[in-house]
């Protein structure tokens, strides 16, 4: 059994087992498609008739569809896969510089997307999100079932309130309720590092999907962490868990963290920290307008300064990661954000730092790996808020 959300489980009823079996079958289709009913029955030890009954229900609920497989002589076998037709989820990635609104199908493929610069006024941002979402809903009548939002701050994912977004100094913004009231769809909101962790859990590489305990370290303007324990994102009281970006790892960092301190991990290992190092050491005045993506491009192209800057940033990344490993001993630490693109350049230094700093623990160290979700771990995460809930709670009709 995998990734079943125990918080949502009610006391054992007659149909509880059927719900669990339904989730198992759906998740077999999700991860092993195209797969036949017989293969699912064989792998799960469920009776063939039970599998067929469940598949019929899943088809009726538009979650799976049947396609013809390759014929080996006789009638071609019928194989199952997730329903590919049409968008079912909208994801909103609200970040410091821009906001992306996108629609995806059940398998997380982005079908349409729009973006705009993020306005410092929460009200204006909400208006823009509402108009993008309404457009998507109009175009895809009734097929969209929910909206997920990723925010760079502390979010109460139960109420959907942004409790504090440091970059914009937004406090207690009921963004989930307001968007839901405006567009008439359920809205789920979570912190950006948490949703990136969720995306990794559901849409990451196969070897990560088998991992039950890991920490996502999302390096961006700031630095956030998402903790996954036993296949679930750990939120903590009021959604404030995972603020390791503000653990103290030194003094006199190159920049201040979002809350103004120069001692926090974020102040040493975020994109802003790397950029500050670059502009400080560069003799060129143009360096002041450079973006972090450009620093990575230059490093990949062989520029010594850019490489040194990434190396130093990776060192501090490693110091923080080794602290997380000592405290939480996860199976893996995944590094996400643009810096993952420079992995071949930073991996050795990063791993050496982690190992040196973890030696006193006396245990082999945890795997540290880059995210493969590419440039959009937060958008994938926002979509996962809607999609993952479909895979974990298939209620009886
Ligand atoms: Zn801080």
Coordinates of C-alpha atoms in Angstrom, one line a residue, residues 79-395:
X79 CA -4.5 -2.1 -21.8
X80 CA -5.2 0.6 -19.2
X81 CA -3.8 4.0 -18.8
X82 CA -4.7 7.3 -17.2
X83 CA -7.4 9.2 -19.1
X84 CA -5.4 11.5 -21.4
X85 CA -8.1 13.7 -22.7
X86 CA -8.4 17.2 -21.6
X87 CA -7.2 19.3 -18.7
X88 CA -8.4 18.4 -15.2
X89 CA -6.2 20.6 -13.0
X90 CA -5.1 24.2 -12.9
X91 CA -1.7 25.0 -11.2
X92 CA -0.7 28.5 -10.1
X93 CA 2.9 29.1 -9.4
X94 CA 3.1 32.5 -7.6
X95 CA 6.8 33.4 -7.2
X96 CA 8.8 36.5 -6.4
X97 CA 9.2 37.7 -10.0
X98 CA 6.5 36.0 -12.0
X99 CA 3.3 34.1 -11.7
X100 CA 2.5 31.1 -14.0
X101 CA -1.0 29.8 -14.4
X102 CA -1.3 26.5 -16.3
X103 CA -3.8 23.6 -17.0
X104 CA -2.7 20.0 -17.1
X105 CA -4.2 16.6 -17.7
X106 CA -4.4 13.8 -15.2
X107 CA -0.8 12.7 -15.9
X108 CA 0.6 16.1 -15.2
X109 CA 1.2 17.1 -18.8
X110 CA 0.9 20.9 -19.1
X111 CA -1.5 21.7 -21.9
X112 CA -1.8 25.5 -21.7
X113 CA -0.1 28.2 -19.7
X114 CA 0.1 31.9 -19.2
X115 CA 2.4 34.1 -17.2
X116 CA 2.7 37.6 -15.9
X117 CA 5.0 39.6 -13.6
X118 CA 4.0 39.2 -9.9
X119 CA 2.6 42.5 -8.7
X120 CA 3.6 43.5 -5.1
X121 CA -0.1 44.0 -4.3
X122 CA -1.8 40.7 -3.3
X123 CA -5.2 42.1 -4.5
X124 CA -3.9 42.8 -8.0
X125 CA -2.2 39.4 -8.3
X126 CA -5.4 37.7 -7.3
X127 CA -7.3 39.7 -9.9
X128 CA -4.9 38.5 -12.6
X129 CA -5.0 34.9 -11.4
X130 CA -8.8 35.0 -11.4
X131 CA -8.9 36.3 -15.0
X132 CA -6.4 33.6 -16.2
X133 CA -8.3 30.9 -14.4
X134 CA -11.7 32.0 -15.8
X135 CA -10.3 31.9 -19.3
X136 CA -9.1 28.3 -18.8
X137 CA -12.4 27.3 -17.3
X138 CA -14.4 28.8 -20.2
X139 CA -12.2 27.1 -22.7
X140 CA -12.4 23.7 -21.1
X141 CA -15.9 23.5 -19.8
X142 CA -16.5 21.5 -16.7
X143 CA -13.4 19.3 -17.3
X144 CA -11.4 21.2 -14.7
X145 CA -11.8 19.9 -11.2
X146 CA -9.6 22.0 -8.9
X147 CA -6.8 24.5 -8.5
X148 CA -3.5 24.2 -6.7
X149 CA -1.4 27.3 -5.7
X150 CA 2.2 27.4 -4.8
X151 CA 3.3 30.4 -2.7
X152 CA 6.8 31.5 -1.5
X153 CA 5.9 31.7 2.2
X154 CA 4.2 30.1 5.2
X155 CA 0.9 28.6 4.3
X156 CA -1.8 27.0 6.4
X157 CA -2.7 24.3 3.9
X158 CA -5.8 23.3 5.9
X159 CA -7.4 26.7 5.6
X160 CA -5.7 27.8 2.4
X161 CA -4.4 31.0 4.0
X162 CA -1.0 32.5 3.3
X163 CA 0.1 33.3 6.8
X164 CA 3.2 35.2 5.8
X165 CA 4.9 35.8 2.4
X166 CA 8.2 37.5 3.4
X167 CA 9.2 38.7 -0.1
X168 CA 6.0 40.8 -0.4
X169 CA 5.4 41.2 3.3
X170 CA 1.9 39.8 2.8
X171 CA 0.2 38.6 6.0
X172 CA -2.9 36.5 6.6
X173 CA -4.2 36.5 3.1
X174 CA -7.1 34.1 2.6
X175 CA -6.1 33.5 -1.0
X176 CA -7.6 30.0 -1.2
X177 CA -11.1 31.1 -0.1
X178 CA -11.0 34.3 -2.2
X179 CA -10.0 32.4 -5.4
X180 CA -12.4 29.6 -4.8
X181 CA -15.3 32.1 -4.2
X182 CA -14.4 34.0 -7.4
X183 CA -14.2 31.0 -9.8
X184 CA -16.3 28.3 -8.1
X185 CA -13.7 25.5 -7.9
X186 CA -12.0 24.0 -4.9
X187 CA -8.6 25.5 -4.2
X188 CA -5.6 24.0 -2.4
X189 CA -2.7 26.2 -1.3
X190 CA 0.7 25.2 0.0
X191 CA 4.3 26.5 0.4
X192 CA 6.5 26.3 -2.7
X193 CA 9.1 23.9 -1.3
X194 CA 6.3 21.6 0.0
X195 CA 4.6 21.4 -3.4
X196 CA 8.0 20.8 -5.1
X197 CA 8.4 17.9 -2.7
X198 CA 4.9 16.7 -3.5
X199 CA 5.7 16.9 -7.2
X200 CA 8.9 14.9 -6.7
X201 CA 6.9 12.2 -4.8
X202 CA 4.3 11.9 -7.5
X203 CA 6.0 12.9 -10.7
X204 CA 9.7 12.5 -9.9
X205 CA 12.1 9.9 -11.2
X206 CA 11.2 6.3 -10.4
X207 CA 13.9 5.8 -7.8
X208 CA 12.5 8.8 -5.9
X209 CA 9.0 7.5 -6.1
X210 CA 10.1 4.4 -4.1
X211 CA 11.6 6.7 -1.4
X212 CA 9.3 7.3 1.6
X213 CA 11.4 9.8 3.5
X214 CA 13.2 12.7 1.8
X215 CA 13.8 16.4 2.0
X216 CA 13.4 18.7 -0.9
X217 CA 15.8 21.7 -0.8
X218 CA 14.5 24.3 -3.2
X219 CA 17.1 26.9 -4.1
X220 CA 15.5 30.1 -5.5
X221 CA 15.5 33.8 -4.6
X222 CA 15.2 32.3 -1.1
X223 CA 15.8 28.8 0.1
X224 CA 13.0 26.5 1.3
X225 CA 12.7 22.9 2.3
X226 CA 9.9 20.4 2.0
X227 CA 9.9 17.4 4.3
X228 CA 8.3 14.1 3.2
X229 CA 7.8 11.5 5.9
X230 CA 6.4 8.1 5.0
X231 CA 5.1 9.3 1.6
X232 CA 3.4 12.4 2.9
X233 CA 4.5 16.1 3.1
X234 CA 5.0 17.1 6.7
X235 CA 3.4 20.4 7.4
X236 CA 3.8 20.9 11.2
X237 CA 1.6 23.1 13.3
X238 CA -0.1 25.8 11.2
X239 CA 1.9 24.8 8.2
X240 CA 5.2 26.3 9.4
X241 CA 7.4 23.2 9.2
X242 CA 10.4 23.2 6.9
X243 CA 11.8 26.6 7.6
X244 CA 15.3 25.3 7.6
X245 CA 16.2 28.2 5.2
X246 CA 16.4 30.3 8.4
X247 CA 18.6 28.0 10.4
X248 CA 21.8 29.7 11.5
X249 CA 24.9 28.4 9.7
X250 CA 27.4 31.3 9.9
X251 CA 27.8 35.1 10.2
X252 CA 28.2 37.9 7.6
X253 CA 26.5 36.3 4.7
X254 CA 26.7 38.0 1.3
X255 CA 23.0 39.0 1.5
X256 CA 20.3 39.2 4.2
X257 CA 17.6 36.5 4.3
X258 CA 14.0 37.5 3.5
X259 CA 13.6 38.5 7.2
X260 CA 16.7 40.6 7.3
X261 CA 19.3 38.3 9.0
X262 CA 22.8 37.6 7.7
X263 CA 23.2 34.4 9.5
X264 CA 20.6 32.2 7.9
X265 CA 21.2 29.3 5.5
X266 CA 19.2 31.2 2.8
X267 CA 21.5 34.2 3.1
X268 CA 24.5 31.9 2.2
X269 CA 23.1 29.4 -0.3
X270 CA 20.2 31.0 -2.2
X271 CA 20.3 32.4 -5.8
X272 CA 20.5 35.9 -4.3
X273 CA 23.6 34.9 -2.3
X274 CA 25.3 33.5 -5.4
X275 CA 24.4 36.6 -7.4
X276 CA 25.8 38.9 -4.8
X277 CA 29.1 36.9 -4.8
X278 CA 29.2 37.2 -8.5
X279 CA 28.6 40.9 -8.8
X280 CA 31.0 41.6 -5.9
X281 CA 33.9 39.7 -7.6
X282 CA 33.2 40.8 -11.1
X283 CA 35.0 43.8 -12.5
X284 CA 32.4 44.4 -15.2
X285 CA 29.7 46.8 -14.3
X286 CA 27.3 44.8 -16.5
X287 CA 27.5 42.1 -13.9
X288 CA 25.0 44.0 -11.8
X289 CA 22.2 43.3 -14.2
X290 CA 23.0 39.6 -14.6
X291 CA 20.5 36.9 -13.6
X292 CA 21.2 33.7 -11.8
X293 CA 20.3 31.8 -14.9
X294 CA 23.1 33.7 -16.7
X295 CA 25.6 32.9 -14.0
X296 CA 24.8 29.2 -14.6
X297 CA 25.1 29.6 -18.3
X298 CA 28.5 31.2 -17.9
X299 CA 29.6 28.5 -15.5
X300 CA 28.5 25.8 -17.9
X301 CA 30.4 27.6 -20.7
X302 CA 33.5 27.5 -18.6
X303 CA 33.8 31.0 -17.1
X304 CA 36.1 30.7 -14.0
X305 CA 34.4 33.3 -11.9
X306 CA 30.9 31.8 -12.4
X307 CA 32.3 28.4 -11.5
X308 CA 33.9 29.7 -8.4
X309 CA 30.7 31.4 -7.3
X310 CA 28.6 28.3 -7.8
X311 CA 31.3 26.3 -6.0
X312 CA 31.1 28.5 -3.0
X313 CA 27.3 28.5 -3.0
X314 CA 27.4 24.7 -3.2
X315 CA 29.7 24.6 -0.2
X316 CA 27.1 26.4 1.9
X317 CA 24.4 24.3 0.4
X318 CA 26.3 21.3 1.6
X319 CA 26.8 22.6 5.1
X320 CA 23.1 23.1 5.5
X321 CA 22.2 19.7 4.0
X322 CA 24.6 17.9 6.3
X323 CA 22.7 19.5 9.2
X324 CA 19.4 18.3 7.9
X325 CA 20.9 14.8 7.5
X326 CA 22.2 14.7 11.0
X327 CA 18.9 15.7 12.4
X328 CA 16.4 13.9 10.2
X329 CA 18.3 11.1 8.5
X330 CA 16.2 11.0 5.4
X331 CA 16.7 8.4 2.6
X332 CA 17.5 11.2 0.2
X333 CA 17.9 14.9 -0.1
X334 CA 16.8 16.4 -3.4
X335 CA 18.1 19.7 -4.6
X336 CA 15.7 21.6 -6.9
X337 CA 15.6 25.0 -8.7
X338 CA 17.8 26.3 -11.4
X339 CA 21.0 25.2 -9.6
X340 CA 20.1 21.6 -10.4
X341 CA 21.1 22.5 -14.0
X342 CA 24.7 23.0 -12.9
X343 CA 24.8 19.7 -11.1
X344 CA 27.8 18.3 -13.0
X345 CA 29.8 21.4 -11.8
X346 CA 28.7 21.4 -8.2
X347 CA 28.1 17.7 -7.3
X348 CA 31.6 16.8 -6.2
X349 CA 32.1 19.8 -3.9
X350 CA 28.6 19.5 -2.5
X351 CA 29.0 15.8 -1.7
X352 CA 32.5 16.3 -0.2
X353 CA 31.1 19.1 2.1
X354 CA 28.1 16.9 3.1
X355 CA 30.4 14.0 3.9
X356 CA 33.0 16.0 5.8
X357 CA 30.3 17.7 7.9
X358 CA 28.5 14.4 8.5
X359 CA 31.6 12.4 9.6
X360 CA 30.9 13.1 13.3
X361 CA 27.6 11.2 12.9
X362 CA 29.6 8.0 12.3
X363 CA 27.1 6.7 9.7
X364 CA 27.1 6.5 5.9
X365 CA 25.7 9.6 4.5
X366 CA 22.3 10.1 2.8
X367 CA 22.0 10.3 -1.0
X368 CA 22.0 13.8 -2.4
X369 CA 20.5 14.1 -5.8
X370 CA 19.3 16.8 -8.2
X371 CA 15.6 17.2 -9.0
X372 CA 14.7 16.2 -12.5
X373 CA 11.5 18.2 -12.6
X374 CA 13.4 20.8 -14.7
X375 CA 12.7 24.5 -14.6
X376 CA 9.2 24.2 -13.1
X377 CA 9.2 22.2 -9.9
X378 CA 6.8 24.7 -8.3
X379 CA 4.3 24.6 -11.2
X380 CA 4.4 20.8 -11.2
X381 CA 3.9 21.0 -7.5
X382 CA 0.9 23.3 -7.7
X383 CA -0.7 20.9 -10.2
X384 CA 0.2 18.0 -7.9
X385 CA -1.9 19.5 -5.2
X386 CA -5.0 18.7 -7.3
X387 CA -3.7 15.5 -9.1
X388 CA -2.2 13.7 -6.1
X389 CA -5.4 14.1 -4.1
X390 CA -7.2 12.3 -7.0
X391 CA -4.8 9.4 -6.6
X392 CA -5.1 9.2 -2.9
X393 CA -8.9 9.6 -2.4
X394 CA -11.1 7.9 -4.8
X395 CA -14.3 7.9 -2.9

